[in-house]
Amino acid sequence: MKLNALLAASALTALLTPAPLMAQTAKSQPPIAAALPQEAPPVDRAFPGVMTLDVDASDTGRAIFKVEQRIPLAGIASTGADHITLLYPQWLPGKHAPRGDISGVAGLQMWIGGVPVKWTRDPLDVYAFKVPVPQGTNDALTISFQYLAPLRSAEGRVNVTPAMMNLQWEQVALYPAGWATRKIRVKPSLVLPIDWTGVAAMDGQTKVVGATNRITWDETDFETMVDSPLFAGPHYARWELGQNVTLNVWADEAQFLAAKPEHIETHKKLVAETIALFGSRPFDRYEFLLGLTEQMGGIGLEHHRSSENTRETDYFVKWDDNGSERGLLPHEFVHSWNGKYRRPAKLWTHDYRTPMQTNLLWVYEGQTSYWDLVLAARSGMQSREMVLGEWARFAGFYSEQAGRVWRSVEDTTLDPVIAARKPKPWASWHRGEDYYNEGSLVWLEADVTIRRLSRGTKSLDDFARAFFGGRDGDWGEKTYEFEDIVSTLNGVQPFDWATFLNDRMRGANQPAPVRGIDMGGYDLVWKAEPNIFDKERMREGKQLDLTHSLGMIIDSKGVVTQVMWDSPAFGAGLVNGMKILAVGGVEYNETRLKAAITAAKSDNNPPIELLIERNGRFTAIPISYVNGLRYPHLEPKAGTRDRLIDRLLLIDRLLMPRLAP
């Protein structure tokens, strides 16, 4: 082509080319993303000076905590640093997720030498506050703020009422970044209403009542303070349980503190059996903190020398009706050994900013869930029938839970971070924190396996003493990895424990975790009547659990609260939030629905007809189901006289000489 023709063709091409395409070659370069600042990790060194923390918690009517904190700066200013970063605790041991309640902080102000200081919140870490420090200052940083506790459950867990308080120190304190929290010294004090008694497992507790009711404690480290929550209230009772363990109980009203001698004796047996199991005490003293309340939010949280617990007000006064609820104290007490003294290495951090890795919670929580049942039975906190009923519930649920197809037990240890314990639309498919209860069944299998292989000479009790035992009264911490668990198990009874645990905890789509029940001398069977645990749980929760029949749970008002994935209810289109108005054309009630399920067992019966209301719309929904009511039970195997499960639930008399008065 000649040059003139080529130029003409080029001009024509340019005219015919779409403008956006032409503009592509002229597009400006994208901006360069700003580099995110890298925070230095905390150093295990002593903070220069002692902080003071003064909390006024006397405004219980409005649930306002008034906080004043002083942090010495002389040691920081002498290093030439131009600022200090203050942190609000975020990752708290025992909560397994970043749950520090920063939203409760209000009115934050700071001064140095009486002069107001402008603080700046870190936009990348809203738990961090940067505060300028004058060169060479010898003054302290004074901090003032309020922690506004929830007044109703829609705002969070209610932890202050006119009759009770549960103070968690991490909610009312800041700490300097850059230091390990165990190396930051603090002297705390607290003001309560005049007639209130407060207890926390810190040393040197002194109460001075004058114009105010002030409690002070000896100087301690920030980590110990955070690990030592307080319960307080006007209605209080205290019982010594032996071996430096105390039961402290508060109630909404004084009448609910009426414990009988046999109730306290049972708690004493719990303490004796637990210490006998592990062979030592990882504490110098231990305080059960128990609130009996219908007004304050529920809690069960472990600490090294104490535990935060709430139960309903009838804990003592209707003792015989509450067996299903008495596994909480055994669980939290075991955590002093399993979770506090021995802790997965990736769960131990130098501060409350460093994320925790939760992959071994199937030991931390799963084995604790096993021991809480065993120790509850051995001490009499729960009957043998109640414990078997609870294991039956776990076994029945995991035999039919759809989500086990795709999600391993170990992956559910991340659920506290992923889901933050919020309700789920399809909980059985999502899975939840199943490392607790499925973990319990796997550790049951491990115990029975050891007993069978050793011909009854060894058990998981031996693992507990070898792994969790230590120097009596030593409440330090000792971390572990997966390999340490396997090694200790092999030291008790040689077996391929690595494969055993990897398959059951780290593999998805595993067989139902019922082998321990089978080898232990029981069968998982199904009956039309609920077992003792399910019956009490439904009564207390005011719900009808049809998980294993229609595949749903219904509250006392007829509202569907949970539907099992791939169940008959699921197939019929039922979802959470639907309200059942009628069964077979007649107004809904629990008895009528159970009767319809039972009647549908006949081959010639039509589907169960439900009239449903959802968002103002009414629908008739037929459910095809013919297997009747089904509830899980554990039943002794026919012809088996020596059942290993019965043995492990009995008090081991060989340990009794170890029980000091």
XYZ file of C-alpha atoms in Angstrom:
661
model
C 0.000 0.000 0.000
C 1.289 3.457 -0.893
C 2.049 5.973 1.871
C -0.857 8.301 1.031
C -3.282 5.421 1.021
C -1.852 4.132 4.314
C -2.259 7.529 5.988
C -5.802 7.810 4.690
C -6.667 4.353 6.041
C -5.154 5.204 9.393
C -7.197 8.400 9.620
C -10.372 6.519 8.748
C -9.607 3.881 11.383
C -9.130 6.562 14.018
C -12.459 8.156 13.142
C -14.267 4.827 13.367
C -12.637 3.720 16.657
C -14.987 4.110 19.700
C -13.885 6.859 22.061
C -13.624 4.640 25.192
C -11.205 2.335 23.376
C -9.050 5.276 22.332
C -9.024 6.566 25.913
C -7.647 3.316 27.309
C -4.098 4.137 26.257
C -4.319 7.499 28.031
C -5.639 6.163 31.367
C -3.765 7.568 34.361
C -1.770 5.295 36.648
C -3.695 3.994 39.712
C -2.778 5.509 43.096
C -0.336 3.680 45.319
C -2.039 2.176 48.362
C -0.783 3.551 51.649
C 1.312 1.083 53.609
C -0.353 -0.130 56.765
C 1.679 0.535 59.894
C 3.270 -2.512 61.464
C 2.867 -2.630 65.237
C 5.775 -3.934 67.268
C 4.819 -7.027 69.289
C 4.541 -6.646 73.066
C 7.762 -7.247 74.968
C 7.923 -9.366 78.104
C 9.465 -6.638 80.259
C 8.337 -4.689 83.296
C 6.324 -1.545 82.662
C 8.012 1.418 84.396
C 5.689 2.249 87.269
C 2.385 1.151 88.770
C -1.009 2.106 87.379
C -3.996 2.830 89.601
C -7.562 1.971 88.645
C -10.513 3.386 90.588
C -14.009 2.298 89.582
C -17.208 3.720 91.032
C -19.897 1.079 90.462
C -22.442 2.504 92.897
C -24.854 3.734 90.180
C -26.563 0.358 89.777
C -29.908 1.906 88.833
C -28.453 3.306 85.614
C -25.708 0.665 85.264
C -22.979 3.274 84.846
C -19.399 2.513 85.860
C -17.309 5.651 86.430
C -13.631 5.005 85.798
C -10.522 6.973 86.735
C -7.139 5.570 85.848
C -3.612 6.907 86.357
C -0.646 5.708 84.310
C 2.886 6.918 85.220
C 4.745 8.427 82.245
C 8.195 9.270 83.647
C 9.744 6.018 82.481
C 8.231 6.405 79.012
C 9.223 10.070 78.589
C 12.810 9.262 79.574
C 13.123 6.990 76.525
C 12.399 9.888 74.170
C 9.060 8.439 73.023
C 6.678 11.174 71.883
C 3.493 9.205 72.514
C 1.969 6.233 74.304
C -0.630 3.899 72.799
C -3.365 2.726 75.131
C -5.322 -0.416 74.378
C -8.782 -1.581 75.404
C -8.764 -5.385 75.848
C -10.085 -7.140 72.757
C -9.090 -10.834 72.709
C -10.092 -12.233 76.111
C -9.143 -15.734 77.314
C -12.183 -17.969 77.580
C -14.261 -15.987 75.094
C -12.436 -17.511 72.102
C -13.033 -14.446 69.930
C -12.359 -10.669 69.835
C -15.249 -9.691 72.096
C -13.933 -6.744 74.125
C -16.923 -4.420 74.588
C -15.360 -1.197 73.256
C -18.847 0.079 72.362
C -19.587 0.478 76.075
C -16.887 3.147 76.541
C -18.094 6.757 76.619
C -16.893 10.160 77.821
C -13.194 9.360 77.367
C -10.979 12.242 78.510
C -7.275 12.483 79.399
C -4.946 14.887 81.227
C -1.205 15.170 81.892
C -0.287 17.382 84.817
C -3.823 18.771 84.881
C -3.623 19.851 81.226
C -6.134 18.230 78.811
C -4.566 15.945 76.228
C -6.017 15.224 72.805
C -6.092 11.498 72.135
C -6.572 9.933 68.683
C -8.244 6.608 67.994
C -6.425 4.341 65.547
C -8.700 3.957 62.478
C -7.188 0.526 61.793
C -7.644 -0.679 65.371
C -10.544 0.983 67.138
C -9.375 -0.557 70.416
C -6.189 1.603 70.321
C -5.758 5.238 71.406
C -2.633 7.274 70.634
C -1.748 9.860 73.312
C 1.080 12.461 72.958
C 3.641 12.506 75.794
C 5.600 15.709 76.547
C 9.377 15.279 76.517
C 10.825 14.726 79.966
C 7.513 14.776 81.832
C 7.362 13.287 85.303
C 3.592 13.593 85.492
C 1.099 10.741 85.189
C -1.545 10.360 82.536
C -5.001 10.638 84.106
C -7.831 8.930 82.247
C -11.549 9.325 82.891
C -14.413 7.560 81.171
C -17.672 5.743 81.782
C -18.513 2.191 80.890
C -22.239 2.138 80.072
C -23.432 -1.378 80.774
C -26.434 -2.814 78.891
C -29.801 -2.104 80.502
C -31.698 -4.747 78.507
C -30.757 -7.889 76.617
C -31.221 -6.206 73.213
C -28.167 -4.074 74.090
C -25.966 -6.972 75.193
C -25.573 -9.142 78.253
C -27.061 -7.392 81.294
C -24.387 -7.494 84.009
C -25.795 -4.913 86.465
C -29.205 -4.910 88.143
C -30.481 -3.269 91.335
C -29.793 -6.586 93.108
C -26.563 -7.895 91.551
C -23.451 -7.030 89.610
C -20.865 -8.950 87.601
C -17.893 -6.665 86.977
C -15.349 -7.740 84.362
C -12.227 -5.612 84.762
C -11.400 -5.603 81.057
C -14.522 -3.506 80.496
C -13.289 -0.705 82.749
C -9.555 -0.424 82.063
C -7.004 0.554 79.418
C -3.415 -0.653 79.322
C -0.226 0.559 77.565
C 0.753 -1.148 74.322
C 4.215 -2.629 73.992
C 4.359 -4.512 77.281
C 3.193 -7.999 78.198
C 0.094 -7.558 80.341
C 1.554 -9.799 83.028
C 4.380 -7.254 83.420
C 2.104 -4.231 83.907
C 1.451 -3.531 87.580
C -1.867 -2.081 88.735
C -3.567 -1.305 92.038
C -7.371 -1.520 91.714
C -10.193 -0.225 93.909
C -13.967 -0.300 93.622
C -16.921 1.574 95.131
C -20.147 -0.422 95.605
C -23.547 0.442 97.093
C -23.280 0.620 100.892
C -24.978 -2.684 101.744
C -23.368 -4.783 99.008
C -20.752 -7.531 99.352
C -18.287 -8.043 96.529
C -15.772 -10.820 95.960
C -12.941 -11.174 93.432
C -10.078 -13.662 93.497
C -7.398 -11.022 93.976
C -5.181 -10.831 97.030
C -5.423 -8.348 99.876
C -9.111 -7.537 99.488
C -10.027 -4.871 102.068
C -13.460 -3.361 102.581
C -13.889 0.088 104.129
C -17.426 1.308 104.739
C -17.916 4.959 105.597
C -19.485 7.517 103.339
C -18.879 4.929 100.631
C -18.410 1.163 100.451
C -14.911 0.895 99.010
C -12.977 -2.287 98.295
C -9.248 -2.182 97.609
C -6.833 -4.921 96.614
C -3.104 -5.335 96.785
C -1.030 -4.301 93.820
C -1.168 -7.018 91.157
C -0.482 -7.417 87.448
C -2.955 -6.432 84.753
C -3.373 -10.020 83.549
C -4.289 -11.307 87.015
C -6.741 -8.446 87.506
C -8.515 -9.192 84.217
C -8.590 -12.874 85.191
C -10.267 -12.012 88.523
C -13.838 -10.785 87.851
C -16.131 -9.669 90.654
C -19.661 -10.541 91.680
C -21.462 -8.298 94.150
C -24.881 -7.729 95.663
C -26.799 -7.308 98.927
C -28.044 -10.934 99.152
C -24.936 -13.038 99.684
C -23.863 -16.330 101.265
C -20.518 -18.096 101.488
C -19.572 -21.728 102.096
C -16.119 -23.268 102.486
C -15.809 -26.385 100.319
C -12.407 -27.553 101.538
C -8.915 -27.435 100.019
C -9.001 -23.625 99.796
C -12.092 -23.610 97.579
C -15.056 -21.370 98.411
C -18.602 -21.181 97.076
C -19.794 -17.549 96.923
C -23.464 -17.112 96.004
C -25.563 -14.011 95.330
C -29.300 -14.026 94.607
C -32.003 -11.642 93.416
C -33.665 -12.173 96.804
C -32.382 -13.608 100.077
C -34.901 -16.484 100.041
C -33.061 -18.120 97.127
C -29.938 -18.633 99.241
C -31.652 -21.367 101.280
C -29.231 -24.196 100.502
C -29.647 -27.443 102.413
C -26.619 -29.133 104.019
C -26.777 -31.936 101.467
C -26.561 -29.392 98.625
C -23.344 -27.953 99.999
C -22.027 -31.443 100.696
C -22.474 -32.252 97.005
C -20.384 -29.207 96.053
C -17.713 -30.357 98.513
C -17.656 -33.755 96.817
C -17.273 -32.043 93.440
C -14.172 -30.241 94.700
C -12.723 -33.414 96.247
C -13.371 -35.557 93.166
C -11.910 -32.974 90.772
C -8.715 -32.464 92.747
C -8.377 -36.234 93.150
C -8.730 -36.687 89.391
C -5.954 -34.273 88.471
C -3.790 -34.996 91.499
C -2.892 -31.376 92.269
C -4.361 -27.879 92.495
C -3.240 -25.280 89.917
C -4.229 -22.495 92.310
C -3.502 -21.339 95.826
C -7.204 -20.678 96.371
C -10.345 -20.828 94.233
C -13.580 -18.833 94.374
C -16.802 -20.067 92.764
C -18.743 -16.875 91.927
C -22.379 -17.879 91.406
C -25.312 -15.568 90.775
C -28.857 -16.921 91.127
C -30.829 -14.530 89.001
C -33.689 -14.038 86.585
C -32.652 -10.431 85.920
C -28.981 -10.527 85.015
C -27.717 -12.168 81.828
C -26.397 -15.709 81.935
C -22.710 -16.541 81.999
C -20.333 -19.442 82.484
C -16.731 -18.291 82.145
C -13.511 -19.787 83.429
C -10.640 -18.143 85.260
C -7.570 -19.516 86.977
C -8.661 -18.890 90.570
C -12.387 -18.319 90.071
C -15.288 -18.734 87.703
C -18.222 -16.536 86.688
C -21.475 -18.489 86.788
C -25.194 -17.756 86.796
C -28.105 -20.116 87.267
C -31.796 -19.485 87.818
C -33.057 -18.509 91.260
C -34.419 -22.018 91.971
C -30.930 -23.595 91.919
C -31.197 -24.526 95.610
C -34.908 -24.207 96.387
C -35.944 -26.630 93.594
C -32.804 -28.724 93.597
C -34.468 -31.954 92.444
C -35.907 -30.249 89.348
C -32.630 -28.802 88.059
C -30.259 -31.691 87.458
C -29.719 -30.730 83.824
C -28.342 -27.325 84.882
C -25.751 -28.534 87.363
C -22.999 -29.286 84.858
C -21.895 -25.647 84.733
C -19.854 -25.483 87.941
C -18.019 -28.760 87.222
C -17.202 -27.471 83.740
C -15.777 -24.130 84.852
C -13.877 -25.699 87.761
C -12.149 -28.191 85.425
C -11.014 -25.231 83.331
C -8.607 -24.196 86.075
C -6.593 -27.244 84.958
C -7.674 -27.549 81.339
C -7.605 -24.119 79.723
C -5.905 -21.995 82.352
C -2.945 -24.007 83.729
C -2.577 -26.087 80.540
C -3.447 -24.033 77.489
C -2.940 -24.539 73.740
C 0.209 -22.669 72.752
C -1.558 -20.586 70.128
C -4.162 -19.474 72.671
C -1.510 -18.038 74.983
C -0.610 -14.439 74.090
C 1.366 -11.626 75.706
C -1.520 -9.154 75.526
C -5.204 -8.774 74.617
C -4.495 -7.355 71.159
C -2.749 -10.377 69.659
C -5.276 -12.691 67.954
C -5.687 -16.112 69.516
C -5.739 -19.303 67.421
C -8.471 -21.626 68.581
C -7.798 -24.858 66.668
C -7.248 -26.999 69.805
C -10.456 -26.022 71.588
C -11.579 -29.624 71.129
C -9.134 -30.334 73.956
C -9.638 -27.120 75.946
C -13.446 -27.272 75.772
C -14.154 -30.743 74.419
C -12.309 -32.676 77.095
C -13.618 -30.280 79.741
C -17.127 -31.112 78.525
C -16.292 -34.770 79.008
C -14.937 -34.286 82.529
C -17.811 -32.069 83.634
C -20.209 -34.980 83.041
C -17.954 -37.599 84.601
C -17.250 -35.471 87.681
C -20.890 -34.424 87.994
C -21.823 -38.112 88.198
C -18.971 -39.070 90.536
C -19.807 -36.245 92.962
C -23.597 -36.471 92.747
C -24.021 -33.040 91.153
C -25.935 -34.910 88.450
C -27.489 -38.351 88.484
C -26.099 -41.144 86.337
C -29.383 -41.123 84.386
C -29.023 -37.393 83.697
C -25.477 -37.822 82.386
C -26.521 -40.731 80.158
C -29.413 -38.607 78.909
C -27.048 -35.771 78.005
C -24.685 -38.090 76.114
C -27.743 -39.575 74.391
C -28.747 -36.113 73.243
C -25.284 -35.440 71.829
C -25.088 -38.836 70.133
C -28.554 -38.543 68.632
C -27.918 -35.058 67.309
C -24.559 -35.825 65.697
C -25.950 -39.022 64.202
C -28.285 -36.881 62.109
C -26.620 -33.452 61.839
C -26.256 -32.675 58.125
C -23.386 -30.199 58.485
C -20.928 -32.902 59.543
C -20.712 -33.831 55.853
C -18.696 -30.732 54.986
C -17.314 -29.285 58.224
C -14.875 -30.857 60.678
C -14.991 -30.532 64.443
C -11.732 -28.572 64.393
C -13.177 -26.090 61.906
C -16.011 -25.396 64.339
C -13.378 -24.137 66.829
C -13.261 -21.028 64.624
C -17.008 -20.515 64.918
C -16.781 -18.064 67.859
C -14.850 -15.755 65.518
C -16.866 -16.511 62.381
C -20.358 -16.313 63.851
C -19.879 -14.513 67.200
C -22.532 -16.840 68.659
C -25.347 -15.172 66.780
C -28.416 -17.239 65.790
C -28.175 -18.992 62.407
C -30.937 -19.661 59.896
C -29.848 -23.277 59.310
C -27.793 -24.166 62.361
C -27.595 -27.899 61.633
C -26.056 -27.235 58.203
C -23.818 -24.345 59.247
C -22.725 -26.228 62.380
C -21.886 -24.267 65.511
C -19.432 -24.718 68.371
C -19.649 -28.491 68.161
C -16.158 -28.964 69.577
C -17.808 -28.902 73.019
C -20.308 -31.745 72.712
C -18.903 -33.810 69.883
C -15.561 -33.374 71.615
C -17.099 -34.906 74.736
C -18.163 -38.005 72.779
C -14.723 -38.409 71.195
C -13.011 -38.208 74.587
C -15.500 -40.768 75.885
C -14.336 -43.049 73.072
C -10.704 -42.348 73.993
C -11.372 -43.273 77.644
C -13.160 -46.506 76.760
C -10.423 -47.369 74.238
C -7.710 -46.986 76.897
C -9.690 -49.087 79.373
C -10.196 -51.888 76.847
C -6.630 -51.951 75.526
C -5.152 -51.884 79.033
C -7.637 -54.480 80.327
C -8.921 -51.996 82.877
C -5.555 -50.990 84.335
C -5.496 -47.531 82.708
C -8.041 -44.854 81.777
C -8.332 -41.232 80.722
C -7.967 -40.434 84.438
C -4.294 -41.345 84.002
C -4.003 -38.939 81.073
C -5.630 -36.205 83.171
C -3.078 -36.594 85.971
C -0.130 -36.830 83.574
C -1.170 -33.963 81.301
C -2.958 -31.508 83.586
C -1.306 -32.301 86.897
C 1.490 -30.142 88.252
C 2.921 -28.710 91.431
C 0.250 -28.257 94.073
C -0.651 -24.603 94.478
C 1.312 -23.502 91.400
C -0.922 -21.325 89.242
C 1.452 -20.599 86.431
C 0.745 -21.626 82.849
C 2.101 -24.415 80.665
C 1.293 -24.541 76.958
C 0.986 -27.520 74.631
C 0.704 -28.543 70.986
C -1.066 -31.433 69.249
C 2.069 -33.580 69.498
C 2.119 -33.195 73.298
C -1.414 -34.609 73.538
C -0.498 -37.596 71.372
C 2.716 -38.228 73.274
C 0.979 -38.213 76.662
C -1.791 -40.514 75.447
C 0.818 -42.945 74.140
C 2.577 -42.779 77.484
C -0.654 -43.926 79.137
C -1.591 -46.543 76.546
C 0.258 -47.128 73.233
C -2.081 -46.681 70.259
C -2.213 -44.711 67.008
C -3.593 -41.649 68.785
C -2.469 -39.233 66.077
C -4.681 -40.939 63.491
C -7.496 -41.360 66.039
C -7.604 -37.614 66.780
C -6.861 -36.438 63.242
C -9.706 -38.499 61.802
C -12.297 -37.539 64.404
C -11.389 -33.907 64.975
C -9.874 -32.758 61.698
C -11.790 -34.794 59.148
C -15.199 -33.945 57.694
C -17.885 -36.507 56.817
C -16.867 -38.847 59.634
C -19.054 -41.638 61.044
C -21.405 -40.673 63.849
C -19.385 -40.303 67.091
C -21.076 -43.182 68.903
C -18.268 -45.735 69.043
C -17.414 -44.845 72.648
C -21.016 -45.497 73.636
C -21.023 -48.814 71.795
C -17.695 -50.015 73.261
C -18.804 -48.703 76.658
C -21.675 -51.185 76.811
C -24.618 -49.090 75.590
C -26.721 -48.711 72.459
C -28.163 -45.501 71.080
C -31.885 -46.212 70.729
C -34.950 -44.156 69.879
C -38.135 -43.890 71.930
C -41.355 -41.903 71.773
C -40.708 -40.326 75.183
C -37.788 -37.964 75.803
C -34.937 -38.994 78.074
C -34.600 -37.304 81.478
C -32.199 -34.650 80.179
C -34.301 -33.707 77.142
C -37.491 -33.680 79.204
C -36.050 -31.247 81.746
C -34.401 -29.133 79.069
C -37.689 -28.730 77.173
C -39.532 -27.861 80.369
C -36.976 -25.249 81.392
C -36.734 -23.814 77.877
C -40.507 -23.836 77.365
C -40.153 -25.490 73.984
C -41.138 -28.603 72.057
C -38.124 -30.319 70.517
C -39.050 -32.389 67.464
C -35.502 -32.466 66.070
C -35.557 -36.196 65.379
C -39.112 -36.503 64.072
C -40.439 -33.559 62.047
C -37.043 -31.890 62.349
C -37.832 -28.638 64.140
C -38.051 -26.920 67.517
C -41.099 -24.882 68.506
C -41.387 -22.367 71.336
C -44.276 -22.034 73.786
C -46.140 -19.676 71.431
C -46.006 -22.045 68.485
C -43.180 -20.197 66.730
C -40.636 -22.324 64.886
C -37.179 -21.467 66.255
C -35.044 -24.034 64.416
C -35.447 -26.330 61.412
C -33.081 -29.235 60.745
C -31.507 -29.299 57.300
C -32.985 -32.035 55.051
C -35.643 -32.919 57.639
C -39.358 -33.470 56.849
C -40.058 -29.901 58.025
C -37.280 -28.606 55.763
C -38.693 -30.517 52.797
C -42.143 -29.086 53.451
C -40.777 -25.534 53.358
C -40.892 -24.567 57.028
C -38.369 -21.927 58.169
C -37.471 -20.169 61.379
C -39.993 -17.551 62.481
C -43.101 -19.259 61.125
C -45.951 -19.566 63.612
C -48.064 -22.716 63.714
C -51.718 -21.711 64.119
C -53.493 -25.027 63.635
C -52.890 -28.776 63.352
C -55.336 -30.662 61.148
C -57.652 -27.657 61.090
C -57.775 -27.329 64.896
C -55.996 -24.662 66.966
C -52.370 -25.518 67.688
C -51.101 -26.784 70.996
C -48.172 -29.031 71.858
C -50.308 -32.025 72.806
C -52.290 -31.856 69.571
C -49.168 -31.774 67.399
C -47.576 -34.714 69.220
C -50.805 -36.672 68.835
C -50.852 -35.951 65.098
C -47.249 -37.140 64.729
C -48.089 -40.359 66.574
C -51.261 -40.934 64.536
C -49.380 -40.457 61.257
C -47.457 -43.705 61.896
C -50.376 -45.528 60.315
C -49.728 -46.235 56.608
C -53.148 -44.960 55.513
C -52.953 -41.650 57.364
C -52.696 -38.463 55.302
C -49.823 -35.993 55.833
C -49.735 -33.863 58.973
C -51.532 -30.635 58.057
C -50.245 -27.401 59.592
C -51.677 -23.905 59.166
C -48.764 -21.473 59.188
C -48.571 -17.695 59.537
C -45.523 -15.768 58.345
C -45.349 -12.008 57.845
C -49.136 -11.741 57.758
C -49.549 -14.495 55.164
C -51.295 -17.788 55.909
C -50.353 -21.112 54.321
C -51.508 -24.696 54.724
C -48.429 -26.922 54.780
C -48.650 -30.732 54.613
C -45.739 -32.731 56.089
C -45.307 -36.351 55.060
C -43.836 -38.217 58.015
C -44.713 -41.637 59.417
C -42.027 -42.563 61.987
C -43.662 -41.114 65.080
C -42.018 -39.223 67.929
C -38.287 -39.980 68.317
C -35.972 -39.098 71.179
C -32.480 -40.529 71.771
C -31.704 -42.771 74.748
C -28.725 -44.841 75.873
C -29.787 -48.370 76.717
C -27.563 -51.095 78.222
C -26.530 -53.700 75.678
C -28.376 -56.955 76.124
C -26.306 -59.542 77.937
C -23.583 -57.058 78.955
C -23.038 -56.984 82.701
C -19.739 -55.125 83.000
C -20.262 -51.817 81.203
C -17.248 -49.510 80.974
C -19.382 -46.362 80.967
C -20.860 -47.388 84.303
C -17.349 -47.845 85.680
C -16.016 -44.461 84.602
C -19.026 -42.678 86.118
C -18.465 -44.277 89.521
C -16.338 -42.716 92.253
C -12.860 -44.205 91.999
C -12.303 -45.365 95.575
C -8.583 -45.796 94.921
C -8.295 -42.007 94.771
C -10.041 -41.341 98.053
C -6.854 -41.401 100.222
C -5.613 -38.448 98.205
C -8.500 -36.280 99.343
C -7.107 -33.972 101.993
C -9.580 -32.429 104.450
